[in-house]
Structure formats: C-alpha cells, structure tokens
Amino acid sequence: MCEIDENYGDILEKSTIPCVSQMCMKCKSNSAALIIRAGDAFCRGCFKEYFVHKFRAMLGKNRLIFPGEKVLLAVSGGPASSSMLAQVQQGLSQDTPKKLRFVPGIVYIDEGGATGQSMEERQMAIAQLKSIFQATGFPIHIVHLEQVFSLPGSVLEAASPTPTGTDGSYKGAVDQYIRKGSTGGAGPSEEPTQPRGHPVLDVQQHLAQLSTMEVPSSQHSQEMPSSQQSQALEMLFSSVRTLTAREDLLMTLRHHLIVHTARTQSYAKVMMGDSCSRLAVKLLGNIALGRGASLATDTGFSDPRHGDIMLVRPMRDYTSKEIAFYNRMFGVASVFIPSLDTKVSEKASIQHLTESFVTRLQTDFPSTVSTIYRTSEKLQTACGPQDRDAGLTARCLLCMCPLDTTSDKSSAFHATLVSEKLSQKLPSEAAPPKQGCLSSTGRQGKDCGALTDGCCSSDRTGRVPELRSLLCYSCRLTIKDTAAVDSLPPYILTEATRRMQRSQMREEIAEFLLEEDDG
Amino acid sequence: MGALGFMSYFLVSFSRGGAELLFAGVRNHQVTLPSQSQPWTMKQLLVWIRANLLKERPELFLQGDTVRPGILVLINDADWELMGELSYLLQDQDNVVFISTLHGG
C-alpha cells in the first residue's frame, strides 16, 4: 500500500524519445494513449472498457436504482455531467442483459441571471445544449434560476422517504422486470413491483403544483424569465458580500430547483455529475466552510436529505482527467458555460482556493485525490436521536441537513456565539413579544423578534436573527454575508416564519406535551 | 556552414472547456514556428504561446515553466506524460490540444 517503491521519475526518463513507447498495461498489445492514476497506461480500447465498466459497477454496487424508475439527470453542460449523460444513453441502448433499466429525464438549470450573462448568451447556450439533449430522446426540462421566486414552501420540507427495498427485493425487482420482457419506458403506474407508495407520490405531486403561483411548465417553458424576476435575482446576488457566500447560495438554490423539478415531474431519484476530483475539493472546502457535520451526505454516493427525492452521484469514481480524455477521444459534446468563479483570482473564494490547492497538490502527489476520496467513502452520518420524528425544527432551512447548532453550553460553537455577541455593538434584543401576528408599523426602532407575519414588511435587523436560529452553522455564515435578506425568494421567508411560529407554539404548550419516553 | 533549420506547422487547439477564454475565444490555431537549429521542445512552445497567443491572465494558463495544474495537454491525441511532458520534441504537423479540467461537472 505504501508508495516507497513507486518512482515517478522513471516514467519520464523512459520516454524522452518523441514517440509513444509504452504499451497498454492491460492488453499489452496496443500502444498506450494515456496515463491514469499513478502510472497506469491504457490504450484507447481498454480505456473505454474501463470507463464504461466503472459506471455500471458504481450503479450495480449500490443497488439504489430500481428497474423502471424515473431518474432525473442534472446536467450542467460541463464535461462530467455530459459524460454521465452519454454513459446513460449508451447503457440504455444496449441489448445485453446488463443494460441499464431506468427511465431518464434531463434537467438543466440556467444560472445566467446570477453569473451576469446577457440574455443572448444564455439563449445561445440553451440552444446549444438543447441540440445535444434532443439527440438523446429523453424528456428535457429547462429551468431558469429566476423561477426560484415562484417555488412553493414545500420544497424545504423533507418529505417522508419512500421505503427503499433491501437487497433481496432489488434482485426480485430485477428478475421480475427481465421476465416481463424489456418493454422499456414503462411508466410508474405499470410497475407493481416498485417499492414506492404511489398515493404518497401523487399527493406530493399535487401539493407541489397547488401551492405554486406559476408552475414552471416543463418542455414548454421556452420563454426567458421576465426582466422583473431577473432584476430581483440580480439584486439578491449583488447584495451578497463575499464570493464564497454567493457560490454557496447559488448551489443551494440550484439544489432546490432540481428537487422541485423532480417532485413535480414525479422523478424518484436525481443523478448529479460530481466527479472524484470535484468531490475531493468539495470535501475539503466544506470543512473550511463549516459544513463538517454534513460531509457524508454532501460527498457520499447517495444523499437522502430531501426525503422522497434521493440524490445520487454515479460519477464520483472518475477523476477529471479520465472524464476529459474520454470526452475528447469518444466525442462527447459538452458546452462551456461561465460560472461565478470563472477567471477570478485564486483567493477570491474558499471553494476556489481549495480547488487550486488540491489540483496543485495533485500534480506533485498523484494520489491526493484518491486518498481524499477513499476517506470520504468511510464517512457515515451518525443518526441523531431527533432524526426521524422531530421533523422540521431539526433541519436547516436552506441546506436540509440536520442542525448542528443545537449543542450544549460548553461546546466550541457556543463559545463562538458568545465572543461574537461580545464583539458586536448591536442593541440587545428585547424578549420576543408573545402576541399574535401583528403588522410592524409601530415598531420601527425595536427588534420585532419572531412573530412578524410573512406578508408585512419588517425592518431588516428583525429578520436576520429570525433566520439564524433555523440554519446550520455554515448557512448562518452565508446569510450573515447577505446584506438584503428580504430579497431572498419568498418561499424561504415564508417557510422561515412558519417554522418560527411553530416553534413558538411548541414552546407555549411544551409543558402539556407528553415526552417521547413517557409511558 | 548554414544551420540546419526547419519550419514547423502545428495545430494548437483548446477544447471547449474554458481555456479558450484566455485566447480571445479562438479555439483552433494553426501555428508556424520560426525555424531554429534545434527542434522545438514543448517548453519552448509554451513560452512562444505565452508571447504570441495568450491574450490575458497568463497565470491562469501557465505556472512557471509548465502549464497550470488542472490543464491537460494532448499531443496527437495522446497524453503528454507518455511523451516526456516538457522535454518532448515537436515534429511537423503535430496536433497539440489543451483541455482545462477546472470547470464543469
């Protein structure tokens, strides 16, 4: 396991002559075309086999995707997600018994409003992507980030998870599917073997559609968002002071949109295209951001935090080099879309700095990324005692992870809170008035605390402490960097007030509630 | 005695990954290097690119002698690590591709 014997200098010495002198280490007959990991040379054919096999093995090993299930592919146009799309397309079209058996759809989130692109650039990018997507024949959903302003509050609820089958039921489901013949494209209503609660899914689908003001219609939403929405989005993002917080907020909103699309279009799972290198950077970056408590869900293969919609990361075993070579050699089309951290300086944000740190380390020590990856595989979420039943109040409002701030008085977190309070010069908060919802017209100078109604305009300082108690540590930092908290999309604000009211109510009747372990 | 020199034609291209932003969006460049007594090495090519093709932000493409970490180099569709990286001697009609892996997912 230790690498004392590996001497990377040998590889360089062997090939000073300008011709490809190494043979593929697998078939030993063709000349090598690329080097993966630390010195494994592969020829084109063996590399393709290796790449395709890894994808199937990743899906097969985890056994989470049942045959006939509807799976949403979140494609950003970049190389990893385009590669994932190509793999899914290839896997579905084969006639072997090993072919992939789920029903895919594609979603693309147009973030041009937040990254400062013009309408023409965005339309051009969407047109390019649509021509790629249409070649696959899967249903396409193009969602603009501006649609965040018309999301329902139910997005932030972790609905009850659909019962996932055990290994036995997975095998049974596969056998049954094969026996029925590969009719392909079977809708969810024709699959009696699926371990999903249909009534639950239908109800959620209806609920999601009922509470929106404008349902983002799939496939037909070709029109670009209104300038009013774009302006609102621009105002939100320009009020965020640091690039770190901006990237974090963008990612949160993107996830919410994807989950909402999956819910309304009745997809049970979502596949994200995070590669190994990406996830290694994300792991270290998240620790720096204060998200250490949710590392397992953020970087693991499956991400169950939204309850009924499971996020899956099948590309997590591929390094970005492998993906880039595969795309180049086998003609996988991808579109480059500038993001928030294009062409910024190295230290502009925590995420960007972590990325350059890891990539630089990787050149000198080629096992960096794989070591981080192996470590992340061993992480597991410890199920807190309040995991299932406490429901809403135990989860962060924005990132849906269990709150890590409910620790006792002697923790390090409490110490940071105390020192923060001491170093600020804000007036001390008055005790929140225990009255019903009132409009805040007469309360300009005071902190309104918790009980303002969602529809009335309250002063900004009153909102910030309100959100903070509902957020995990790193989301708090993000919101702290957001100057205009009331320009957050309405679904976040209404959900926040709702949770505050619920917790107030719970406090009031706390002494009348029976404890879980009584009688 | 005249020095033995030769002109070389190369195709330098940037795949659609963001690196082309630093080269005014032009993805394919047909490059003719001035003749020189010794064959051109990759190292010299990089210096030449920096001087002639790179339009902005050199630190996003080059780092010291070599390309920035995260940028892959393919010579005739093969990994440059197999060819000796910087010490590879360029030949006529070689096709060099730079792919940036720092974006996209």
XYZ file of C-alpha atoms in Angstrom:
624
model
C 0.000 0.000 0.000
C 2.775 2.433 0.728
C 4.354 4.010 -2.235
C 8.023 3.986 -1.445
C 8.655 1.775 -4.435
C 6.951 3.995 -6.953
C 9.324 6.290 -8.642
C 7.538 8.696 -10.894
C 10.779 9.904 -12.378
C 11.134 6.582 -14.193
C 8.197 7.243 -16.428
C 9.677 10.498 -17.600
C 13.079 9.015 -18.244
C 11.677 6.212 -20.290
C 10.002 8.419 -22.801
C 12.316 11.227 -23.767
C 12.212 9.936 -27.331
C 9.289 11.649 -29.009
C 7.158 8.632 -29.710
C 4.699 6.674 -27.711
C 6.840 3.933 -26.362
C 4.721 2.433 -23.643
C 2.351 -0.413 -24.164
C -1.067 -0.628 -22.631
C -0.759 -2.359 -19.302
C -3.968 -4.269 -19.747
C -3.906 -5.749 -23.220
C -0.178 -5.288 -23.698
C -0.611 -5.244 -27.421
C -1.690 -1.723 -28.312
C 0.308 1.370 -27.680
C -0.790 3.418 -24.713
C -2.697 6.612 -25.206
C -2.972 7.996 -21.716
C -1.881 7.539 -18.145
C -4.426 7.254 -15.374
C -3.833 7.375 -11.670
C -0.156 6.984 -10.925
C 1.392 5.337 -13.915
C -1.270 3.039 -15.375
C -1.034 3.359 -19.126
C -4.077 2.403 -21.145
C -4.761 2.190 -24.841
C -7.952 3.632 -26.255
C -9.932 0.432 -26.355
C -9.046 -0.712 -22.853
C -9.682 2.746 -21.503
C -13.152 2.830 -22.956
C -13.948 -0.549 -21.457
C -12.623 0.560 -18.099
C -14.631 3.763 -18.165
C -17.905 2.145 -19.128
C -17.424 -0.676 -16.695
C -16.855 1.712 -13.810
C -20.177 3.402 -14.400
C -22.109 0.154 -14.409
C -20.211 -1.124 -11.414
C -20.987 2.016 -9.444
C -24.691 1.709 -10.113
C -24.731 -2.021 -9.617
C -22.768 -1.952 -6.388
C -25.081 0.476 -4.698
C -28.333 -1.037 -5.859
C -30.359 2.028 -5.248
C -31.870 2.496 -8.661
C -34.623 0.059 -9.312
C -35.641 -1.045 -12.773
C -38.248 1.133 -14.396
C -37.704 4.003 -12.010
C -37.776 7.530 -13.283
C -34.424 9.194 -12.743
C -33.656 12.824 -13.396
C -30.208 13.656 -14.730
C -28.964 17.036 -13.611
C -26.791 18.230 -16.474
C -24.922 21.487 -16.285
C -23.349 21.171 -19.707
C -19.902 20.646 -18.265
C -17.719 17.640 -19.073
C -18.634 15.409 -16.128
C -22.399 15.700 -16.447
C -22.228 15.445 -20.238
C -20.174 12.315 -19.804
C -22.766 10.967 -17.392
C -25.479 11.674 -19.944
C -23.533 9.849 -22.623
C -22.992 6.865 -20.339
C -26.677 6.659 -19.502
C -27.605 6.915 -23.146
C -25.161 4.181 -24.102
C -26.178 1.990 -21.229
C -29.848 2.156 -22.088
C -29.396 1.405 -25.746
C -27.569 -1.848 -25.413
C -29.289 -5.128 -25.849
C -27.311 -7.102 -23.342
C -28.892 -8.355 -20.157
C -26.638 -5.898 -18.386
C -28.292 -2.873 -19.831
C -29.424 -0.079 -17.588
C -33.048 -0.188 -16.794
C -34.324 3.100 -15.583
C -36.260 5.873 -17.302
C -34.203 9.066 -17.508
C -35.091 12.696 -17.963
C -32.790 15.699 -18.205
C -32.877 18.935 -16.254
C -30.712 21.950 -16.928
C -30.663 24.963 -14.629
C -29.910 28.185 -16.433
C -27.904 30.264 -13.988
C -27.094 33.110 -16.303
C -29.055 35.537 -14.188
C -26.724 35.021 -11.255
C -23.458 34.819 -13.181
C -24.098 38.029 -15.054
C -24.638 36.726 -18.555
C -26.728 38.552 -21.085
C -29.966 37.152 -22.426
C -28.450 36.430 -25.819
C -25.586 34.476 -24.346
C -27.978 32.464 -22.237
C -30.241 31.712 -25.167
C -27.297 30.653 -27.266
C -26.056 28.317 -24.565
C -29.524 26.847 -24.093
C -29.869 26.313 -27.837
C -26.545 24.521 -27.976
C -27.474 22.330 -25.053
C -30.894 21.541 -26.424
C -29.390 20.252 -29.639
C -27.232 17.910 -27.559
C -30.119 16.846 -25.344
C -32.557 16.279 -28.144
C -30.231 13.757 -29.701
C -30.767 11.543 -26.667
C -34.532 11.487 -26.893
C -35.100 11.898 -23.162
C -37.604 14.419 -21.815
C -35.924 17.769 -21.270
C -36.661 20.253 -18.523
C -35.001 23.634 -18.770
C -35.384 25.671 -15.624
C -34.231 29.229 -15.181
C -32.813 30.281 -11.859
C -35.338 33.119 -11.771
C -38.042 30.530 -11.210
C -36.758 30.350 -7.675
C -39.104 33.217 -6.949
C -42.129 31.098 -7.687
C -41.224 27.995 -5.762
C -43.580 26.699 -3.084
C -42.500 26.420 0.501
C -42.926 22.667 0.378
C -39.551 22.437 -1.353
C -37.899 22.971 2.002
C -39.641 20.083 3.659
C -38.017 16.728 3.789
C -40.938 14.574 2.849
C -41.107 11.119 4.272
C -38.704 8.873 2.450
C -40.178 6.289 0.167
C -39.414 2.841 1.504
C -36.252 1.634 -0.138
C -36.047 -2.045 -0.818
C -33.476 -4.349 0.634
C -31.032 -6.317 -1.494
C -33.455 -9.173 -1.738
C -36.212 -7.020 -3.107
C -33.780 -5.404 -5.544
C -32.871 -8.755 -7.048
C -36.520 -9.706 -7.118
C -37.409 -6.487 -8.873
C -34.718 -7.005 -11.482
C -35.769 -10.589 -12.144
C -39.375 -9.639 -12.480
C -38.510 -6.855 -14.853
C -36.457 -9.150 -17.065
C -39.169 -11.784 -17.061
C -41.774 -9.300 -18.143
C -39.677 -8.506 -21.142
C -37.914 -5.300 -21.886
C -40.879 -3.184 -22.793
C -38.837 -0.163 -21.870
C -40.221 3.203 -20.997
C -42.791 1.736 -18.642
C -44.390 4.482 -16.623
C -44.590 4.250 -12.877
C -48.207 3.187 -12.980
C -47.359 -0.047 -14.737
C -44.842 -1.271 -12.214
C -46.491 -3.134 -9.378
C -43.157 -4.371 -8.110
C -41.887 -0.948 -7.237
C -41.490 -0.399 -3.533
C -42.882 3.106 -3.701
C -46.017 4.478 -2.176
C -47.939 5.688 -5.161
C -50.581 7.572 -3.215
C -47.847 9.425 -1.367
C -46.092 10.403 -4.561
C -49.301 11.500 -6.230
C -50.316 13.612 -3.290
C -46.935 15.281 -3.157
C -47.081 15.962 -6.838
C -50.466 17.567 -6.459
C -49.391 19.552 -3.419
C -46.341 20.832 -5.182
C -48.416 22.036 -8.061
C -51.193 23.532 -5.956
C -49.116 25.920 -3.956
C -47.118 27.461 -6.761
C -48.224 30.670 -8.247
C -46.660 29.925 -11.585
C -45.901 26.317 -12.246
C -42.694 26.086 -14.237
C -44.038 24.029 -17.092
C -41.582 21.572 -18.459
C -40.558 21.417 -22.080
C -42.780 24.341 -22.926
C -41.050 26.983 -20.872
C -39.069 28.270 -23.750
C -39.663 31.848 -22.887
C -36.967 33.586 -20.949
C -37.820 34.915 -17.498
C -39.273 38.376 -17.129
C -36.945 41.266 -16.518
C -38.565 41.841 -13.154
C -37.542 38.415 -11.978
C -34.071 38.829 -13.416
C -33.704 42.085 -11.577
C -34.827 40.522 -8.336
C -32.279 37.780 -8.785
C -29.573 40.261 -9.596
C -30.432 42.276 -6.513
C -30.219 39.195 -4.350
C -26.842 38.158 -5.637
C -25.314 41.574 -5.685
C -26.270 42.052 -2.057
C -24.096 39.122 -1.058
C -20.770 40.453 0.043
C -18.398 37.577 -0.486
C -17.935 35.228 -3.418
C -17.890 32.301 -1.025
C -21.387 33.068 0.194
C -22.558 33.735 -3.334
C -21.377 30.356 -4.552
C -22.937 28.669 -1.554
C -26.247 30.419 -2.078
C -26.239 29.603 -5.787
C -25.652 25.955 -5.063
C -28.464 25.880 -2.508
C -30.933 27.498 -4.883
C -29.865 25.184 -7.665
C -30.497 22.146 -5.486
C -33.918 23.428 -4.517
C -34.860 23.913 -8.141
C -33.678 20.443 -9.077
C -35.586 18.855 -6.216
C -38.695 20.806 -7.106
C -38.482 19.724 -10.743
C -38.037 16.134 -9.654
C -41.062 16.343 -7.372
C -43.424 17.961 -9.838
C -42.438 15.674 -12.670
C -42.590 12.608 -10.411
C -38.977 11.544 -10.567
C -37.836 9.476 -7.637
C -34.091 9.965 -7.965
C -31.728 12.586 -9.267
C -28.282 11.857 -10.674
C -25.676 14.551 -10.178
C -22.475 14.671 -12.174
C -19.920 15.278 -9.433
C -16.578 13.730 -10.305
C -13.994 12.382 -7.867
C -11.823 15.459 -8.170
C -14.798 17.702 -7.639
C -15.877 15.804 -4.569
C -12.408 15.862 -3.074
C -12.359 19.634 -3.449
C -15.872 19.806 -2.047
C -14.928 17.744 0.972
C -12.046 19.944 1.974
C -13.896 23.067 1.029
C -16.916 22.118 3.088
C -14.769 21.613 6.146
C -13.441 25.108 5.627
C -16.978 26.423 5.209
C -18.189 24.928 8.454
C -20.175 22.075 6.972
C -18.236 19.339 8.657
C -21.360 17.831 10.160
C -22.887 17.066 6.789
C -19.809 15.793 4.937
C -21.199 12.326 4.457
C -24.371 13.498 2.764
C -22.610 16.158 0.722
C -19.992 13.866 -0.754
C -21.359 10.358 -0.466
C -22.899 8.343 -3.219
C -26.437 8.831 -2.037
C -27.863 11.947 -0.473
C -31.086 11.286 1.371
C -31.667 14.655 2.931
C -34.700 15.588 0.879
C -36.592 12.524 1.973
C -38.533 11.376 -1.007
C -36.051 12.511 -3.644
C -32.685 10.820 -3.404
C -29.641 12.441 -4.950
C -27.162 10.014 -6.397
C -23.618 10.634 -7.638
C -22.596 7.915 -10.073
C -19.579 9.795 -11.423
C -17.842 10.019 -8.094
C -15.227 7.453 -9.030
C -13.901 9.275 -12.091
C -11.119 11.806 -11.927
C -11.495 14.886 -14.062
C -8.582 13.727 -16.203
C -10.347 10.485 -17.099
C -13.512 12.337 -17.929
C -11.697 14.896 -20.082
C -9.850 12.213 -22.021
C -12.952 10.129 -22.547
C -14.890 13.110 -23.816
C -12.112 14.044 -26.156
C -11.451 10.584 -27.507
C -15.014 9.447 -27.934
C -16.657 12.634 -28.985
C -18.834 13.533 -26.033
C -20.107 17.037 -26.594
C -20.088 19.491 -23.764
C -20.799 23.188 -23.601
C -18.734 25.585 -21.593
C -20.826 27.954 -19.536
C -19.027 30.524 -17.409
C -19.808 30.279 -13.738
C -19.308 32.531 -10.758
C -15.667 31.674 -10.366
C -14.516 31.926 -13.963
C -11.325 33.903 -14.272
C -11.338 35.094 -10.693
C -8.135 35.381 -8.763
C -7.000 32.444 -6.733
C -8.082 33.615 -3.310
C -11.427 35.001 -4.316
C -13.461 32.381 -2.507
C -12.900 29.437 -0.211
C -14.138 26.974 -2.796
C -11.856 28.330 -5.474
C -8.848 28.382 -3.208
C -9.477 24.805 -2.156
C -9.736 23.763 -5.777
C -6.407 25.285 -6.708
C -4.829 23.842 -3.575
C -5.967 20.318 -4.313
C -5.109 20.428 -8.010
C -1.670 21.776 -7.289
C -1.043 19.126 -4.675
C -2.256 16.520 -7.100
C 0.454 17.271 -9.638
C 3.196 16.571 -7.146
C 1.415 13.786 -5.306
C -0.875 11.977 -7.741
C -2.629 10.056 -5.047
C -4.053 13.100 -3.299
C -7.482 12.996 -4.832
C -7.899 9.259 -4.469
C -6.851 9.394 -0.825
C -9.403 12.068 -0.072
C -11.962 10.062 -1.975
C -11.268 6.919 -0.002
C -11.604 8.864 3.188
C -14.938 10.257 2.115
C -16.195 6.774 1.392
C -15.690 5.855 5.008
C -17.746 8.724 6.333
C -21.198 7.937 7.545
C -23.882 10.069 9.066
C -24.462 9.383 12.716
C -28.193 9.267 13.179
C -29.070 11.739 15.880
C -31.870 10.928 18.297
C -34.029 13.568 16.716
C -33.603 12.320 13.216
C -36.956 10.989 12.131
C -39.649 12.356 14.353
C -38.735 15.902 15.284
C -39.102 16.687 11.615
C -38.988 20.313 10.627
C -37.303 22.034 13.501
C -34.352 19.693 13.443
C -33.289 20.522 9.902
C -31.560 23.519 8.449
C -33.859 25.765 6.480
C -31.597 26.088 3.453
C -29.464 23.004 3.131
C -31.812 20.477 4.734
C -29.117 18.867 6.835
C -29.706 18.104 10.483
C -28.906 21.141 12.566
C -25.513 21.046 14.144
C -26.050 24.093 16.282
C -28.211 22.554 18.964
C -25.276 21.688 21.124
C -24.951 22.363 24.802
C -23.477 25.318 26.572
C -19.961 24.010 26.903
C -19.321 23.414 23.213
C -16.947 25.322 20.977
C -19.897 26.557 18.967
C -21.416 28.243 21.963
C -18.073 29.883 22.678
C -18.014 31.414 19.206
C -21.517 32.742 19.713
C -20.573 34.370 22.978
C -17.480 36.021 21.579
C -19.457 37.218 18.595
C -22.042 38.808 20.811
C -19.413 40.486 22.895
C -17.629 41.957 19.916
C -20.731 43.449 18.348
C -22.283 46.741 19.296
C -25.908 45.992 18.406
C -28.586 46.869 20.939
C -29.509 43.822 22.963
C -32.595 42.082 21.719
C -35.799 42.608 23.629
C -37.621 39.476 24.676
C -39.822 38.423 21.765
C -43.370 39.591 22.426
C -45.727 36.716 22.923
C -48.613 38.039 20.938
C -50.326 37.043 17.772
C -49.268 38.225 14.379
C -49.311 41.955 14.061
C -48.052 44.263 11.449
C -44.906 46.028 12.446
C -45.849 49.568 11.574
C -45.488 50.806 15.106
C -42.251 49.052 15.873
C -39.629 50.747 13.806
C -36.982 51.107 16.453
C -37.202 47.774 18.194
C -36.274 44.299 17.177
C -39.511 42.674 16.307
C -38.221 39.250 17.140
C -40.086 36.303 15.856
C -43.704 36.964 15.351
C -43.983 39.202 12.351
C -46.314 37.985 9.704
C -44.743 36.967 6.470
C -46.598 39.451 4.342
C -45.879 42.634 6.203
C -42.668 44.485 5.637
C -40.480 44.373 8.683
C -37.188 46.060 9.322
C -34.165 44.122 8.272
C -32.490 43.703 11.604
C -35.577 41.920 12.809
C -35.296 39.267 10.111
C -31.707 38.222 10.500
C -31.841 36.753 13.996
C -35.018 35.031 12.965
C -33.394 33.076 10.178
C -30.272 32.312 12.112
C -31.896 30.041 14.607
C -33.257 27.922 11.783
C -29.973 27.478 9.974
C -26.955 25.283 10.365
C -23.610 26.872 11.058
C -22.394 27.364 7.503
C -25.767 28.593 6.203
C -25.685 31.129 9.000
C -22.384 32.405 7.672
C -23.844 32.635 4.209
C -26.838 34.613 5.406
C -24.607 36.802 7.502
C -22.836 37.836 4.317
C -26.140 38.594 2.643
C -26.981 42.206 3.172
C -30.512 42.182 1.814
C -32.077 39.199 3.496
C -35.546 40.231 2.443
C -34.578 39.866 -1.190
C -34.348 36.145 -0.646
C -37.001 34.253 -2.571
C -40.381 34.372 -0.842
C -40.591 30.643 -0.266
C -37.615 30.780 2.083
C -39.001 33.692 4.055
C -42.493 32.269 4.413
C -41.164 28.908 5.438
C -38.932 30.603 7.996
C -41.816 32.465 9.600
C -43.883 29.336 9.595
C -41.202 27.393 11.428
C -40.686 30.156 13.937
C -44.381 30.249 14.660
C -44.466 26.516 15.081
C -41.582 26.512 17.483
C -43.123 29.365 19.460
C -46.312 27.410 19.713
C -44.432 24.346 20.754
C -42.715 26.289 23.500
C -46.025 27.572 24.754
C -47.610 24.197 25.048
C -44.402 22.380 25.920
C -45.434 21.581 29.434
C -48.582 19.898 28.198
C -46.840 17.632 25.732
C -46.002 14.101 26.642
C -42.351 13.247 26.298
C -41.357 10.549 23.845
C -40.175 8.173 26.505
C -43.065 8.584 28.899
C -45.439 5.718 29.302
C 28.074 26.479 -42.773
C 24.426 27.094 -42.520
C 22.488 25.795 -39.558
C 20.032 23.068 -40.216
C 16.681 24.663 -39.664
C 13.149 23.792 -40.478
C 9.782 25.426 -40.275
C 7.094 23.568 -38.465
C 3.375 23.716 -38.801
C 1.338 22.794 -35.801
C -2.217 22.887 -34.849
C -2.725 24.189 -31.362
C -6.252 23.942 -30.136
C -8.215 24.400 -26.969
C -11.086 22.127 -26.300
C -14.384 23.578 -25.260
C -13.574 23.797 -21.600
C -12.871 27.368 -20.801
C -9.214 27.634 -21.711
C -10.209 29.315 -24.953
C -11.424 32.301 -22.963
C -7.822 33.313 -22.464
C -7.191 33.219 -26.185
C -9.972 35.548 -27.251
C -12.310 32.618 -27.734
C -10.399 31.244 -30.702
C -10.206 27.530 -30.301
C -8.006 26.401 -33.152
C -4.735 27.989 -34.056
C -2.588 26.963 -36.965
C 0.872 27.783 -35.809
C 4.062 28.129 -37.756
C 7.066 28.362 -35.564
C 10.140 30.177 -36.789
C 12.944 27.904 -37.754
C 15.590 27.145 -35.276
C 18.674 24.986 -35.211
C 17.330 22.643 -32.588
C 13.865 21.133 -32.809
C 11.315 22.936 -30.699
C 10.557 21.492 -27.322
C 7.212 21.758 -25.567
C 8.795 24.083 -23.086
C 9.752 26.470 -25.837
C 6.335 26.145 -27.385
C 4.733 27.227 -24.137
C 6.955 30.258 -23.972
C 6.045 31.064 -27.540
C 2.339 30.671 -26.822
C 2.601 32.992 -23.887
C 4.279 35.598 -26.011
C 2.111 35.328 -29.097
C -1.253 33.711 -28.471
C -2.183 34.347 -24.879
C -4.378 37.405 -24.661
C -4.945 37.818 -20.959
C -4.250 36.411 -17.484
C -1.185 34.287 -18.192
C -1.250 32.941 -14.661
C -4.473 31.094 -15.450
C -2.751 29.097 -18.151
C 0.889 28.853 -17.220
C 2.590 28.360 -13.944
C 6.307 28.810 -14.030
C 7.727 26.602 -16.752
C 4.767 24.416 -17.307
C 1.030 24.584 -17.665
C -1.067 25.326 -14.648
C -2.177 22.249 -12.669
C -5.548 21.185 -13.951
C -4.786 21.771 -17.617
C -4.263 18.628 -19.640
C -2.069 18.519 -22.707
C -2.621 16.070 -25.534
C -0.084 15.611 -28.291
C -1.639 13.865 -31.287
C -4.431 12.646 -29.037
C -2.126 11.028 -26.547
C -1.269 12.069 -23.030
C 1.845 14.202 -22.929
C 3.021 12.324 -19.858
C 3.742 9.438 -22.167
C 5.861 11.642 -24.370
C 8.058 13.282 -21.832
C 5.974 16.329 -20.991
C 8.060 19.424 -21.359
C 11.017 17.738 -22.973
C 9.033 16.360 -25.890
C 10.470 17.423 -29.226
C 7.867 18.795 -31.578
C 7.541 17.376 -35.038
C 5.978 18.764 -38.134
C 2.167 18.614 -38.300
C 1.826 17.805 -34.617
C -1.525 18.488 -33.056
C -1.418 19.880 -29.543
C -4.610 20.209 -27.532
C -5.047 21.899 -24.161
C -8.012 20.855 -22.065
C -8.939 22.655 -18.894
C -10.392 20.396 -16.223
C -11.056 23.139 -13.742
C -14.598 23.825 -14.786
C -17.728 21.919 -15.330
C -19.361 18.984 -13.756
